[in-house]
Structure formats: structure tokens, C-alpha cells
């Protein structure tokens, strides 16, 4: 049943992406800039 493992991993990954978007929106509303987000964010942009 490898597809159950894949489904679980995909759902967890999607939840992490949603939490990251909420974190960015939260910090953006406070600082008005994405410079004060996660330290690894500069590698993604």
C-alpha cells in the first residue's frame, strides 16, 4: 500500500505550505516587508 504513504506525505506537505503562507501573511501584516520572514527565504527567491 505505497499509495497510502504517498497520500499521507502529500497531505502533510500541503499543510506545511499552507502554514508557511499564513506565516508570511502574518509577518507581512506586521512588518510590511518580506525581509523579516524565514532565514532561508532568501534562497527561494
PDB file of C-alpha atoms in Angstrom:
ATOM      1  CA  UNK A   1       0.000   0.000   0.000  1.00  0.00           C
ATOM      2  CA  UNK A   2       2.583   2.544  -1.086  1.00  0.00           C
ATOM      3  CA  UNK A   3      -0.113   4.949  -2.290  1.00  0.00           C
ATOM      4  CA  UNK A   4      -1.298   5.497   1.291  1.00  0.00           C
ATOM      5  CA  UNK A   5       2.201   6.657   2.215  1.00  0.00           C
ATOM      6  CA  UNK A   6       2.256   8.977  -0.788  1.00  0.00           C
ATOM      7  CA  UNK A   7      -1.189  10.367   0.092  1.00  0.00           C
ATOM      8  CA  UNK A   8      -0.136  10.987   3.693  1.00  0.00           C
ATOM      9  CA  UNK A   9       3.090  12.685   2.599  1.00  0.00           C
ATOM     10  CA  UNK A  10       1.235  14.889   0.097  1.00  0.00           C
ATOM     11  CA  UNK A  11      -1.335  15.981   2.689  1.00  0.00           C
ATOM     12  CA  UNK A  12       1.373  16.805   5.234  1.00  0.00           C
ATOM     13  CA  UNK A  13       3.347  18.751   2.618  1.00  0.00           C
ATOM     14  CA  UNK A  14       0.244  20.700   1.617  1.00  0.00           C
ATOM     15  CA  UNK A  15      -0.440  21.565   5.263  1.00  0.00           C
ATOM     16  CA  UNK A  16       3.132  22.811   5.651  1.00  0.00           C
ATOM     17  CA  UNK A  17       2.766  25.028   2.582  1.00  0.00           C
ATOM     18  CA  UNK A  18      -0.486  26.469   3.942  1.00  0.00           C
ATOM     19  CA  UNK A  19       1.137  27.160   7.303  1.00  0.00           C
ATOM     20  CA  UNK A  20       4.083  28.847   5.556  1.00  0.00           C
ATOM     21  CA  UNK A  21       1.714  31.081   3.571  1.00  0.00           C
ATOM     22  CA  UNK A  22      -0.124  32.007   6.771  1.00  0.00           C
ATOM     23  CA  UNK A  23       3.222  32.784   8.432  1.00  0.00           C
ATOM     24  CA  UNK A  24       4.227  35.038   5.538  1.00  0.00           C
ATOM     25  CA  UNK A  25       0.884  36.853   5.646  1.00  0.00           C
ATOM     26  CA  UNK A  26       1.225  37.253   9.416  1.00  0.00           C
ATOM     27  CA  UNK A  27       4.727  38.731   9.238  1.00  0.00           C
ATOM     28  CA  UNK A  28       3.827  40.870   6.219  1.00  0.00           C
ATOM     29  CA  UNK A  29       0.941  42.468   8.114  1.00  0.00           C
ATOM     30  CA  UNK A  30       3.293  43.377  10.963  1.00  0.00           C
ATOM     31  CA  UNK A  31       6.472  44.447   9.176  1.00  0.00           C
ATOM     32  CA  UNK A  32       5.133  45.390   5.759  1.00  0.00           C
ATOM     33  CA  UNK A  33       8.101  43.625   4.209  1.00  0.00           C
ATOM     34  CA  UNK A  34       9.141  40.062   3.412  1.00  0.00           C
ATOM     35  CA  UNK A  35      12.660  40.760   4.694  1.00  0.00           C
ATOM     36  CA  UNK A  36      11.648  39.676   8.201  1.00  0.00           C
ATOM     37  CA  UNK A  37      10.476  36.207   7.211  1.00  0.00           C
ATOM     38  CA  UNK A  38      12.260  32.884   7.473  1.00  0.00           C
ATOM     39  CA  UNK A  39      16.075  32.996   7.151  1.00  0.00           C
ATOM     40  CA  UNK A  40      16.028  30.508   4.268  1.00  0.00           C
ATOM     41  CA  UNK A  41      13.539  32.582   2.277  1.00  0.00           C
ATOM     42  CA  UNK A  42      16.335  34.474   0.505  1.00  0.00           C
ATOM     43  CA  UNK A  43      17.453  31.214  -1.088  1.00  0.00           C
ATOM     44  CA  UNK A  44      13.985  30.600  -2.525  1.00  0.00           C
ATOM     45  CA  UNK A  45      13.584  33.989  -4.173  1.00  0.00           C
TER      46      UNK A  45
END
